[in-house]
Short mmCIF file of C-alpha atoms and ligand atoms in Angstrom, two decimals:
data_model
loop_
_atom_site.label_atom_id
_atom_site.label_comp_id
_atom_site.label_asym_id
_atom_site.label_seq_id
_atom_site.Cartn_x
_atom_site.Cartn_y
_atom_site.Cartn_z
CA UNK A 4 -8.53 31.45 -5.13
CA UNK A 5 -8.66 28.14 -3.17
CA UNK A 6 -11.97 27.63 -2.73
CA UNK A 7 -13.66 27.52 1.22
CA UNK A 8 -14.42 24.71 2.65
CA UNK A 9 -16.37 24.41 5.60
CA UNK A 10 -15.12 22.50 9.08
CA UNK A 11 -16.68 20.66 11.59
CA UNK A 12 -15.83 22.22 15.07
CA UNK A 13 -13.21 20.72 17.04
CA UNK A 14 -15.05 17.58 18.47
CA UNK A 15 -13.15 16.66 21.16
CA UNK A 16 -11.61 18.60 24.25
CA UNK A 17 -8.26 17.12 24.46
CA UNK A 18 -8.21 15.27 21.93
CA UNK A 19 -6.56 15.79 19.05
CA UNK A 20 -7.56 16.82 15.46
CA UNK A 21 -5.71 14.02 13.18
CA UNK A 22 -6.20 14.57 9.09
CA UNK A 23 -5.78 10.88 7.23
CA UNK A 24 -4.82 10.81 3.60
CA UNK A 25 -6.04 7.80 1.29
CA UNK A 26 -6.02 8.56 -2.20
CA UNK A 27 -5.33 4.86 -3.83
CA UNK A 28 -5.84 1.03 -3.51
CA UNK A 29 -3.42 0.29 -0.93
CA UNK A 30 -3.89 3.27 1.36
CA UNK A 31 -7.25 2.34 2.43
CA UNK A 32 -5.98 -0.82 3.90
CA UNK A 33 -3.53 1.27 6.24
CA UNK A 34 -5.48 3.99 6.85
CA UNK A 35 -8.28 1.90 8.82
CA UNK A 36 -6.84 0.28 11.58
CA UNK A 37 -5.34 4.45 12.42
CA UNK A 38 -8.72 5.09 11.91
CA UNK A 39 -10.28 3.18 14.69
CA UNK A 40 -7.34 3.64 17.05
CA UNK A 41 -7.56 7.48 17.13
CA UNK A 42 -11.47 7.09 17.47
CA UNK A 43 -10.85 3.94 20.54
CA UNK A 44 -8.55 6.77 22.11
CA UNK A 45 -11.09 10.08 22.19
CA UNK A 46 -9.16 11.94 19.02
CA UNK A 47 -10.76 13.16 16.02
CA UNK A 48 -9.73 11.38 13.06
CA UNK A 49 -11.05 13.49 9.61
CA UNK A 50 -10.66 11.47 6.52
CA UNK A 51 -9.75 12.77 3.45
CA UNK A 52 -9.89 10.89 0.13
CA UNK A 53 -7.96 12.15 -2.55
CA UNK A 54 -9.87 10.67 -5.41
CA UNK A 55 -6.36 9.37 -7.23
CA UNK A 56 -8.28 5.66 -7.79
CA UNK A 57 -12.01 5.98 -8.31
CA UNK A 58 -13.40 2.97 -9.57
CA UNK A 59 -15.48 1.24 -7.43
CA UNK A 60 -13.63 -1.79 -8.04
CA UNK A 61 -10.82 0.72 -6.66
CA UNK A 62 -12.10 2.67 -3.90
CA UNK A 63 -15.85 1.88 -2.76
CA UNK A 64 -15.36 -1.76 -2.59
CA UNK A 65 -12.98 -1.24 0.09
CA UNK A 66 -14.61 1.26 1.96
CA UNK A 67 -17.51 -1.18 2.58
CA UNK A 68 -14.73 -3.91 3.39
CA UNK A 69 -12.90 -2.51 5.74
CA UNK A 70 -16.29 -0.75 7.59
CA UNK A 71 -14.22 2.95 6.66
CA UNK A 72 -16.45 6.19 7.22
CA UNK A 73 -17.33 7.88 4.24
CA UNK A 74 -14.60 10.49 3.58
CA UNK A 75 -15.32 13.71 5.44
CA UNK A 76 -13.94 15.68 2.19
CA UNK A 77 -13.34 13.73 -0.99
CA UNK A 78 -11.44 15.91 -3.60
CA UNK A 79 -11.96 14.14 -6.85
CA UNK A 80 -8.83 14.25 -8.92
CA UNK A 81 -8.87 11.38 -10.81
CA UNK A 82 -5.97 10.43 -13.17
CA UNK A 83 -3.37 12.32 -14.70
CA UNK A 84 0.30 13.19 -15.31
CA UNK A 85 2.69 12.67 -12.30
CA UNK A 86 2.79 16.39 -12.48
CA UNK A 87 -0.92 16.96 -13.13
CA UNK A 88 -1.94 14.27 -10.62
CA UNK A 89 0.46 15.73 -7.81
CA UNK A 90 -0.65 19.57 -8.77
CA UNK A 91 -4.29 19.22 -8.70
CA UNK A 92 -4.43 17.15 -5.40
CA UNK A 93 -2.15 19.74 -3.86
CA UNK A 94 -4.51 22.67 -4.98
CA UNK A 95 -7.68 20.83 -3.43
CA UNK A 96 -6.03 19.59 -0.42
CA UNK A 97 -4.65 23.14 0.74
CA UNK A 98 -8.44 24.79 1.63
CA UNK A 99 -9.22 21.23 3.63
CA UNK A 100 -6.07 22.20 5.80
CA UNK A 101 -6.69 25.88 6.34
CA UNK A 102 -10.31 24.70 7.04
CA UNK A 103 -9.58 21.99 9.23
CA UNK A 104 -6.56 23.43 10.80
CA UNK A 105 -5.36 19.89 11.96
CA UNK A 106 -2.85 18.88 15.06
CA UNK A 107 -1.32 16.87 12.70
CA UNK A 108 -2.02 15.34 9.19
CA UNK A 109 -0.65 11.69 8.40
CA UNK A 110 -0.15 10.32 4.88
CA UNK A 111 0.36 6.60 4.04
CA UNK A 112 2.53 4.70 1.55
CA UNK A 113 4.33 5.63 -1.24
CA UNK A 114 1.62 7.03 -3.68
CA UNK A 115 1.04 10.34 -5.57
CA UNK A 116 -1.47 11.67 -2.60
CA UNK A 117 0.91 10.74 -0.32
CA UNK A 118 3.78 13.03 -1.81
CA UNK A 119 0.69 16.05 -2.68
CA UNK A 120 -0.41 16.21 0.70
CA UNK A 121 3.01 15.97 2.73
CA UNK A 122 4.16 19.14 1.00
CA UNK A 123 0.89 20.68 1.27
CA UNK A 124 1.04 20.07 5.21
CA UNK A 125 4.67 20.98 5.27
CA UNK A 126 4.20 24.40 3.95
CA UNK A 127 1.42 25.04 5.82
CA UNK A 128 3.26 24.76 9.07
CA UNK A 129 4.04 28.33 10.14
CA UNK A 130 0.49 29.42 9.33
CA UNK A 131 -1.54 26.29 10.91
CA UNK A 132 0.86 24.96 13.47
CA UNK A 133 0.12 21.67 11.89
CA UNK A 134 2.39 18.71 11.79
CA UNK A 135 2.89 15.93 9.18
CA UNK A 136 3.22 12.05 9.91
CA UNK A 137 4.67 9.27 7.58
CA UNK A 138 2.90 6.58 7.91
CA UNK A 139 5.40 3.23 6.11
CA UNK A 140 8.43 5.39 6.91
CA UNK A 141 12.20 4.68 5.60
CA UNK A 142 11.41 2.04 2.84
CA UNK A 143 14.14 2.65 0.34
CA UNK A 144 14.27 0.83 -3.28
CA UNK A 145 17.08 2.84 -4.09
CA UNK A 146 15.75 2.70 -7.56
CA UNK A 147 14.99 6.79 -8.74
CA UNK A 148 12.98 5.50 -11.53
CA UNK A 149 10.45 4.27 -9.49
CA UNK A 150 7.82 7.38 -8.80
CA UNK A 151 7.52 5.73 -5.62
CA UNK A 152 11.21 6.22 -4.43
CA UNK A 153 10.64 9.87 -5.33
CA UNK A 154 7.23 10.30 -3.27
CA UNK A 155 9.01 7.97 -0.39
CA UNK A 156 12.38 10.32 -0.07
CA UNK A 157 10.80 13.52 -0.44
CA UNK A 158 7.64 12.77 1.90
CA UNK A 159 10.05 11.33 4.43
CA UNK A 160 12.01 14.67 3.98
CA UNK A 161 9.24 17.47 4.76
CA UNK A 162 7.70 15.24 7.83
CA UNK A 163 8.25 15.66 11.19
CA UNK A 164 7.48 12.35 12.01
CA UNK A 165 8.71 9.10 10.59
CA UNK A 166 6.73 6.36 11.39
CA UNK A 167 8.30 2.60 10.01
CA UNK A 168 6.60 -0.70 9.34
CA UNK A 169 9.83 -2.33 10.09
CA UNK A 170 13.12 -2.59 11.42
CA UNK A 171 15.30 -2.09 8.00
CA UNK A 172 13.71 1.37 7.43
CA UNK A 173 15.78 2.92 10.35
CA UNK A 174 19.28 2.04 9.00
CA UNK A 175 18.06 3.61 5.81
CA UNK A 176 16.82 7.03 7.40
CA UNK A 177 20.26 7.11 9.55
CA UNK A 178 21.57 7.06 6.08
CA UNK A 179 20.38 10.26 5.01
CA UNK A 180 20.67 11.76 8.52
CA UNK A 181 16.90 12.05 10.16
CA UNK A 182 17.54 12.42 13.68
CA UNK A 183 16.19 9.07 15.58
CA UNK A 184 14.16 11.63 17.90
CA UNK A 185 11.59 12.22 14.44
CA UNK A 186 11.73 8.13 14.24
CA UNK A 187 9.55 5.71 15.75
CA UNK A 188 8.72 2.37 15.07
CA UNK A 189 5.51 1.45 14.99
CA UNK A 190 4.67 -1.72 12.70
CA UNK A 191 2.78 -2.41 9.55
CA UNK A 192 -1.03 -1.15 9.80
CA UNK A 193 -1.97 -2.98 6.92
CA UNK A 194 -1.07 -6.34 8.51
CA UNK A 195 -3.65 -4.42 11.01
CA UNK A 196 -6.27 -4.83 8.68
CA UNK A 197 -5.07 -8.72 7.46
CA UNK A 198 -5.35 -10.17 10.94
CA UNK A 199 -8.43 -8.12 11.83
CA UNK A 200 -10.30 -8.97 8.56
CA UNK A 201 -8.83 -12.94 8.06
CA UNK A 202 -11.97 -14.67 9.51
CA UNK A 203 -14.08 -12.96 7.25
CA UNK A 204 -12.57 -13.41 4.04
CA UNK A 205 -11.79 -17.09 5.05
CA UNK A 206 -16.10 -16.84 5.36
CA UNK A 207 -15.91 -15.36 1.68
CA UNK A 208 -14.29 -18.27 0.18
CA UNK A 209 -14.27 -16.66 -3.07
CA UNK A 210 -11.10 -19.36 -4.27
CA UNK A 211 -13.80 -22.26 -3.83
CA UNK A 212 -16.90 -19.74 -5.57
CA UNK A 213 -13.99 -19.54 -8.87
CA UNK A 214 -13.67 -23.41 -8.83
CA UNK A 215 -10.32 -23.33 -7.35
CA UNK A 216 -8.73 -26.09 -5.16
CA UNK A 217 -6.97 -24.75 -2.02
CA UNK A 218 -3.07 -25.22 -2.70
CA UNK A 219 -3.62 -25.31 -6.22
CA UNK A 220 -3.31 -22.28 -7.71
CA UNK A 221 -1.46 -19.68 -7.67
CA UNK A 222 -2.60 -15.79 -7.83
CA UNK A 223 -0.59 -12.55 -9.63
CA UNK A 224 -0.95 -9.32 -10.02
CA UNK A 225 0.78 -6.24 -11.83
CA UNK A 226 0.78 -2.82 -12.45
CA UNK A 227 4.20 -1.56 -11.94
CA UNK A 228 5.10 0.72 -14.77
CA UNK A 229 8.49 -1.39 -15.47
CA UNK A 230 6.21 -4.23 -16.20
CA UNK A 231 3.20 -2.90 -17.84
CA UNK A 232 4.35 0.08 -19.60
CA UNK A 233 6.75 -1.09 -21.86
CA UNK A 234 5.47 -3.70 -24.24
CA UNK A 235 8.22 -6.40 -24.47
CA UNK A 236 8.56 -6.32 -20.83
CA UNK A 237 4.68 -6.82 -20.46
CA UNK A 238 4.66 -9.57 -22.85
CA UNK A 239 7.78 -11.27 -21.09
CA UNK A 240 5.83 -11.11 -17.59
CA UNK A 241 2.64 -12.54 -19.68
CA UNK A 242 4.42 -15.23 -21.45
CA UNK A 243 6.31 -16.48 -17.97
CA UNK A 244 2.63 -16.50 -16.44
CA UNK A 245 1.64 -18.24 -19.30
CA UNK A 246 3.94 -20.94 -18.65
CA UNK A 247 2.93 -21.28 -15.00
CA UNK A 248 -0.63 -21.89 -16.25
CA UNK A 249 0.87 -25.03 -17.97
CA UNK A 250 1.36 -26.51 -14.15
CA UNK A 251 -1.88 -25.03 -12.20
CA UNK A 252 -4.36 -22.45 -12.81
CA UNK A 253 -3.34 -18.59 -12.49
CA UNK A 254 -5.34 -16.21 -11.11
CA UNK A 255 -5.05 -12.50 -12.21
CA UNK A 256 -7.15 -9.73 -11.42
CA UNK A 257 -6.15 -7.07 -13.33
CA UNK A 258 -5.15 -3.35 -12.34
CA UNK A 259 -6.72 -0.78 -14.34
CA UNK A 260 -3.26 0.37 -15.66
CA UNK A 261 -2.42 -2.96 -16.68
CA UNK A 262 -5.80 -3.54 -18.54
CA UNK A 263 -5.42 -0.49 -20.37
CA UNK A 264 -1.80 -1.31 -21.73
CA UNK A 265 -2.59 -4.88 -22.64
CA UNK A 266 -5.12 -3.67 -24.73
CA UNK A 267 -2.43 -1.18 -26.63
CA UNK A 268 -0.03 -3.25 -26.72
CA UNK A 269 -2.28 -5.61 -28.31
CA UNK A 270 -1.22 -8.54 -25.73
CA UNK A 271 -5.09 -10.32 -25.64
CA UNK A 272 -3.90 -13.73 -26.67
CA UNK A 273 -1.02 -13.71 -23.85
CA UNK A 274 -3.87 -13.12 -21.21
CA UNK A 275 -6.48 -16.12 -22.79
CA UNK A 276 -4.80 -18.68 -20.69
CA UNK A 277 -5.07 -16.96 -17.66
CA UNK A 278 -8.01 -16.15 -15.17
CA UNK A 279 -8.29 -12.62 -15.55
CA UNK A 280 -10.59 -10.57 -13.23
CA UNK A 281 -11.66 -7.34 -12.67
CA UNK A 282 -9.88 -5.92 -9.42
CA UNK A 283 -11.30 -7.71 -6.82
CA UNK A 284 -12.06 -6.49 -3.36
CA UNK A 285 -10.25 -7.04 -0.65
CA UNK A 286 -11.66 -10.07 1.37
CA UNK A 287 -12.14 -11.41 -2.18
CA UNK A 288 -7.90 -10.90 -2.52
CA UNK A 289 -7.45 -12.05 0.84
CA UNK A 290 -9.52 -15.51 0.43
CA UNK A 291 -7.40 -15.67 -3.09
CA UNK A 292 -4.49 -14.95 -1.85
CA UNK A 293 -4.33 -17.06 2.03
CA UNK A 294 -5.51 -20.62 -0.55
CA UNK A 295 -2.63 -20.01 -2.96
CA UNK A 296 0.15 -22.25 -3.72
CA UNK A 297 2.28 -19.55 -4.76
CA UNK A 298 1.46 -15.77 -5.75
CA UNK A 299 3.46 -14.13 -8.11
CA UNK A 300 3.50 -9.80 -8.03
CA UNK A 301 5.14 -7.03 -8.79
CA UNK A 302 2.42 -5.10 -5.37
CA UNK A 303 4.08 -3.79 -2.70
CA UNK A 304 1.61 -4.52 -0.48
CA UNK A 305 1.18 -8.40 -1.76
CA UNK A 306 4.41 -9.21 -1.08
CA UNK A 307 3.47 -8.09 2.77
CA UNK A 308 0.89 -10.14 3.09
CA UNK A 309 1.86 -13.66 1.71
CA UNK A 310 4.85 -12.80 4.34
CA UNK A 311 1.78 -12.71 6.91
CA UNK A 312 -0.22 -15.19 5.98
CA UNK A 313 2.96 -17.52 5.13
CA UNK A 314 2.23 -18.17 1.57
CA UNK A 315 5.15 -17.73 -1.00
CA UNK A 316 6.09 -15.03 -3.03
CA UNK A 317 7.83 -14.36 -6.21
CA UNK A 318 8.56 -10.81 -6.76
CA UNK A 319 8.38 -9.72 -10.23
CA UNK A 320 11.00 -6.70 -9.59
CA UNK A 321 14.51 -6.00 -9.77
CA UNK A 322 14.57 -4.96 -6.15
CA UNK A 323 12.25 -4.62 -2.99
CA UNK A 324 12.04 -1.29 -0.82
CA UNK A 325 10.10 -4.49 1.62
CA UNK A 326 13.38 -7.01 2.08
CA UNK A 327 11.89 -7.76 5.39
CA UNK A 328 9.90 -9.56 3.29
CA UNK A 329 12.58 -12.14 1.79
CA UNK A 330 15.06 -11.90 5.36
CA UNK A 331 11.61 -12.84 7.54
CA UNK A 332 9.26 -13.98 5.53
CA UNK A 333 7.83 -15.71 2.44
CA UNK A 334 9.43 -13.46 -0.43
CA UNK A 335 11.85 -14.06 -3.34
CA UNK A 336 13.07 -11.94 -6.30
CA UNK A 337 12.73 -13.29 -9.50
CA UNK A 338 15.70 -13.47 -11.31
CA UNK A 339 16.02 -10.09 -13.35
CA UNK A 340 16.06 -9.48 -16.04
CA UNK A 341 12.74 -11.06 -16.48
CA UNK A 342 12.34 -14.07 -18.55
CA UNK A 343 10.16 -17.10 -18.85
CA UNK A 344 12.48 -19.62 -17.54
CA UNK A 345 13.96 -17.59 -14.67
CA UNK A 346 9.79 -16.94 -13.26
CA UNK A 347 9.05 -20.51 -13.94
CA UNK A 348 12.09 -21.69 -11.46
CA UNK A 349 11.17 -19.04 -9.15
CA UNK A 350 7.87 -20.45 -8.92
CA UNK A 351 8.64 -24.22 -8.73
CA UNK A 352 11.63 -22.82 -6.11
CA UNK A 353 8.85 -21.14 -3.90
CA UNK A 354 6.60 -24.05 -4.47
CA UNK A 355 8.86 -26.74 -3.25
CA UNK A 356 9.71 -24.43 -0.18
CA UNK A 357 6.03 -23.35 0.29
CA UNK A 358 6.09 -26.34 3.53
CA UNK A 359 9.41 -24.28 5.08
CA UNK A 360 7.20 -20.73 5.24
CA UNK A 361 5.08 -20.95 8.51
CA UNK A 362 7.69 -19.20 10.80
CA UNK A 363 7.00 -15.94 12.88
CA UNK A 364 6.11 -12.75 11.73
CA UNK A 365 8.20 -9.78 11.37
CA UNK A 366 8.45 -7.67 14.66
CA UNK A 367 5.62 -5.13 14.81
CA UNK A 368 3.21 -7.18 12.27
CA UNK A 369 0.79 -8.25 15.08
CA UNK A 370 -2.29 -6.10 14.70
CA UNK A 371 -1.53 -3.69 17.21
CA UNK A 372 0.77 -1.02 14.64
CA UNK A 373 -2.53 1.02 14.41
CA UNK A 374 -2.61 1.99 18.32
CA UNK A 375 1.53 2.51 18.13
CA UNK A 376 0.51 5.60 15.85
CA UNK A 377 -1.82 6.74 17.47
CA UNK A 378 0.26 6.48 20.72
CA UNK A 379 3.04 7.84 18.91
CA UNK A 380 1.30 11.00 17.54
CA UNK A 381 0.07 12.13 20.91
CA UNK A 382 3.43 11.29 22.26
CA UNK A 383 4.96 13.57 19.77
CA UNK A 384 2.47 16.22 20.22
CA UNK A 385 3.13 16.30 23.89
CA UNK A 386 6.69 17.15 23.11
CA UNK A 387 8.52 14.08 22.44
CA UNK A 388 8.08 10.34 21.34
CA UNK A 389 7.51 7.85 24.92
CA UNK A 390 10.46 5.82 25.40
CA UNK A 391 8.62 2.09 24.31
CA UNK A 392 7.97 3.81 20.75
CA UNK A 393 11.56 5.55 20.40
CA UNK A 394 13.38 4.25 17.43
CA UNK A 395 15.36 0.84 19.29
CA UNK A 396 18.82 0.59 17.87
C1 UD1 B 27 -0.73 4.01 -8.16
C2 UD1 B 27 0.54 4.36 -7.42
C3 UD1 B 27 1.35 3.11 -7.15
C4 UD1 B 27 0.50 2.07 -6.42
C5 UD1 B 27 -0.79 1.81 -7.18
C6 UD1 B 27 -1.67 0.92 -6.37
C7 UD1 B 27 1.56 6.55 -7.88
C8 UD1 B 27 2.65 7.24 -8.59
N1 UD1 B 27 1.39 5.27 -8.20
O1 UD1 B 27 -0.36 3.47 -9.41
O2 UD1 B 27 2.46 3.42 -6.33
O3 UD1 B 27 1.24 0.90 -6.30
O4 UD1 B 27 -1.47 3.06 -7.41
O5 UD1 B 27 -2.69 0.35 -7.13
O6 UD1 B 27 0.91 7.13 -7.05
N2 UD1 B 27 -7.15 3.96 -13.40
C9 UD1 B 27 -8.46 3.63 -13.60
N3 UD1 B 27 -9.30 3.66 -12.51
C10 UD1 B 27 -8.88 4.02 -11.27
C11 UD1 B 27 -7.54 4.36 -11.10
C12 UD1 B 27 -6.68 4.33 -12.18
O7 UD1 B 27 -8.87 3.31 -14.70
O8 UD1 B 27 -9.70 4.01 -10.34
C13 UD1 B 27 -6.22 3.89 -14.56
C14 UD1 B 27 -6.11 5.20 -15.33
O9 UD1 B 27 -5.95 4.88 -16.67
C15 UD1 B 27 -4.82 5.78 -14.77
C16 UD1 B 27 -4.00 4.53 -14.51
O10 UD1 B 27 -4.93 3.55 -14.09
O11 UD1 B 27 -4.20 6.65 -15.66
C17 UD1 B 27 -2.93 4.72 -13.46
O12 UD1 B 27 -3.48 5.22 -12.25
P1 UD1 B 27 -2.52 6.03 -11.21
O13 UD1 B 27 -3.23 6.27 -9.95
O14 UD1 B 27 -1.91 7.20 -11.89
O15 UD1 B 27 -1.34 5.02 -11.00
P2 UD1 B 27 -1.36 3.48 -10.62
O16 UD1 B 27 -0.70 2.73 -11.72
O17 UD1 B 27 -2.73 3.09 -10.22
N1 UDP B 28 -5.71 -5.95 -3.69
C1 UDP B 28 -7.08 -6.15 -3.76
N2 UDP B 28 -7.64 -6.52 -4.95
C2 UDP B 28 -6.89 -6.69 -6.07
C3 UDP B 28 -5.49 -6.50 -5.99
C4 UDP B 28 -4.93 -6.10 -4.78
O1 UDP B 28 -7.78 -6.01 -2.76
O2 UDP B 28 -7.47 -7.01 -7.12
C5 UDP B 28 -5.14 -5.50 -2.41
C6 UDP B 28 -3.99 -6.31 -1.87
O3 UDP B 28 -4.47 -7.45 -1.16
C7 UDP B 28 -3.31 -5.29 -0.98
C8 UDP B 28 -3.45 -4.01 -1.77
O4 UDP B 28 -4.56 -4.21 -2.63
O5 UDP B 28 -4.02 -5.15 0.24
C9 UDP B 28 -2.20 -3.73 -2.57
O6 UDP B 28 -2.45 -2.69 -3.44
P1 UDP B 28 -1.70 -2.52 -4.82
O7 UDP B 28 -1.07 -3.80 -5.23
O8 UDP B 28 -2.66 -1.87 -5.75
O9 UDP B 28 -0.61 -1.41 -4.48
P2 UDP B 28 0.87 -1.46 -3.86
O10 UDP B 28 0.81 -2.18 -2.57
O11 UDP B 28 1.75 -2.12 -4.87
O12 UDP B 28 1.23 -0.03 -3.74
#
């Protein structure tokens, strides 16, 4: 029996009832600026927090740097299997929705919680009359062994609303044909967050507090599976940092995941010349990260923000579901497969063009993609998207 969950009353008259979904690192960053544009607009945003990361240096540290509520339910799943981590969120999200009985309920990204909650909402339709929004819409890696190209596909698939960060998601949902009415464009929330929250990391200075000269260093992190799971590839990764070290300090907070398999894999001595941190939080990443010659990552959302901030990139990936990133902005794949030398003239390549990256930002990454959803959603609700937030061809 699920268990029952108690719900506030319908706060608003009007207004409507909006379920957010964070469960991991980079949700909380897009969540917020929807957050505060539902609440600037009279709806009633009701955050839910899945539990998926947990750590402080995870979850908490980001909930005081971004000024997010506390979570009006927090289901506590904590890690497990793909299957076990998908099954148990599923099982305590479904009460929150019959309790809540949303107007709509809007997941973010690409993650586990993101995929649990969709199909929660989804099946939950005829009973609640509640709708589901995609929030980072259409990205595509085409790569099936990613568990994020799974989550992306099928979350796009149940929702009734597709909501893209950029332009090259709607040829991609064509592709598999969603009907440009359940399409709108509404920009990248987490460059939201970035612009909104640049003066105070730049106040944080947390480069200069490590000792670090602006422009000289560079910052990575990793915790894709295809990098940290198997042990040669880690090592490879590890050794090409390595190298970098040789020509300026590297910076690496590391991921939980990845901190767990370097200690299997027994890969301690690859990490001694690095700087390895704990995660950091994220005016701490964003000081890092806007000071850096060159960051090197295997993040999703990293690669979005040197783009941003105009810093360059080196992608440790075979592909990117984000090439907006490398058309537009500041990105570049390294050369795959992985090796030492191909990451080392990656780097030196982004270094020498670091001067070229200052150019303008992609279309929609201007701080405003927060109030486009919100916008969007009640335009949807009121039976059809407005003609300014209609997919453009
Ligand atoms: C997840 C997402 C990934 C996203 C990343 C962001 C999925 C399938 N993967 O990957 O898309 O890019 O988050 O960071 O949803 N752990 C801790 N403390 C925590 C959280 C995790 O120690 O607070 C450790 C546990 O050992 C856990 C492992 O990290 O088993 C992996 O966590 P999990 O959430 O399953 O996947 P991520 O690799 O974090
Ligand atoms: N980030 C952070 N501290 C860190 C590493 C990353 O605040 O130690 C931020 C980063 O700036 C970005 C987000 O976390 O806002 C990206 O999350 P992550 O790389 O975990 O996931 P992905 O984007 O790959 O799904």
């Amino acid at each position: 029996m699920p268990q029952r969950i108690e719900a506030p009353a319908h706060p608003t008259s009007g207004g409507m009832k909006v379920i957010l979904v964070a469960g991991a690192r980079p949700n909380f960053m897009k969540v917020a600026p929807v957050l505060f544009a539902l609440r600037r607009a009279g709806h009633a945003p009701v955050l839910v927090h899945t539990g998926q990361h947990y750590d402080a240096r995870m979850s908490d540290a980001f909930f005081a740097d971004l000024e997010l509520p506390e979570p009006d339910h927090h289901l506590g799943v904590g890690s497990g299997s793909h299957a076990v981590q998908t099954a148990r969120i599923m099982e305590a999200f479904e009460p929150v929705v019959l309790a809540e009985r949303p107007d709509w309920v809007v997941v973010f990204g690409d993650v586990n919680s993101t995929l649990a909650c969709a199909l929660v909402a989804a099946k939950l339709q005829p009973e609640t009359g509640c709708r589901v929004a995609h929030v980072e819409a259409g990205l595509r890696s085409g790569d099936w062994r990613m568990p994020e190209e799974v989550n992306r596909v099928v979350t796009d698939r149940v929702s009734d609303l597709l909501l893209t960060p950029s332009r090259d998601a709607h040829p991609n949902l064509r592709a598999e044909g969603v009907p440009d009415g359940r399409v709108a464009f509404v920009g990248n929330t987490m460059i939201d967050t970035l612009l909104a929250r640049l003066p105070r990391a730049r106040e944080r200075a947390f480069a200069a507090e490590l000792g670090l000269e602006r422009g000289r260093y560079a910052v990575s992190t990793l915790h894709r599976p295809s990098n940290v799971d198997d042990p040669a590839a880690f090592r490879g990764v590890l050794e090409a940092l390595g190298t970098v070290a040789r020509e300026m300090p590297v910076v690496l907070p590391l991921h939980p995941r990845a901190r767990r398999q370097a200690e299997a894999f027994g890969l301690d001595a690859l990490l001694a010349p690095l700087r390895v941190l704990e995660p950091v939080g994220y005016l701490e990443m964003l000081s890092l990260t806007e000071g850096a010659a060159v960051v090197l990552t295997d993040s999703g959302g990293v690669q979005e923000e040197t783009t941003a901030l105009g810093v360059p990139c080196v992608t440790l990936r075979e592909q990117t579901e984000r090439p907006v990133t490398v058309t537009e902005g500041t990105n570049r794949l390294a050369p795959w497969p992985l090796t030492a030398e191909g990451v080392v003239a990656a780097f030196r390549d982004a270094l020498a063009r670091g001067q070229e990256a200052a150019q303008p930002r992609p279309d929609g990454w201007d701080g405003r993609a927060g109030e486009r959803v919100a916008a969007a959603l009640a335009a949807a609700l009121n039976g059809g998207l407005d003609g300014e937030t209609q997919n453009a061809r």
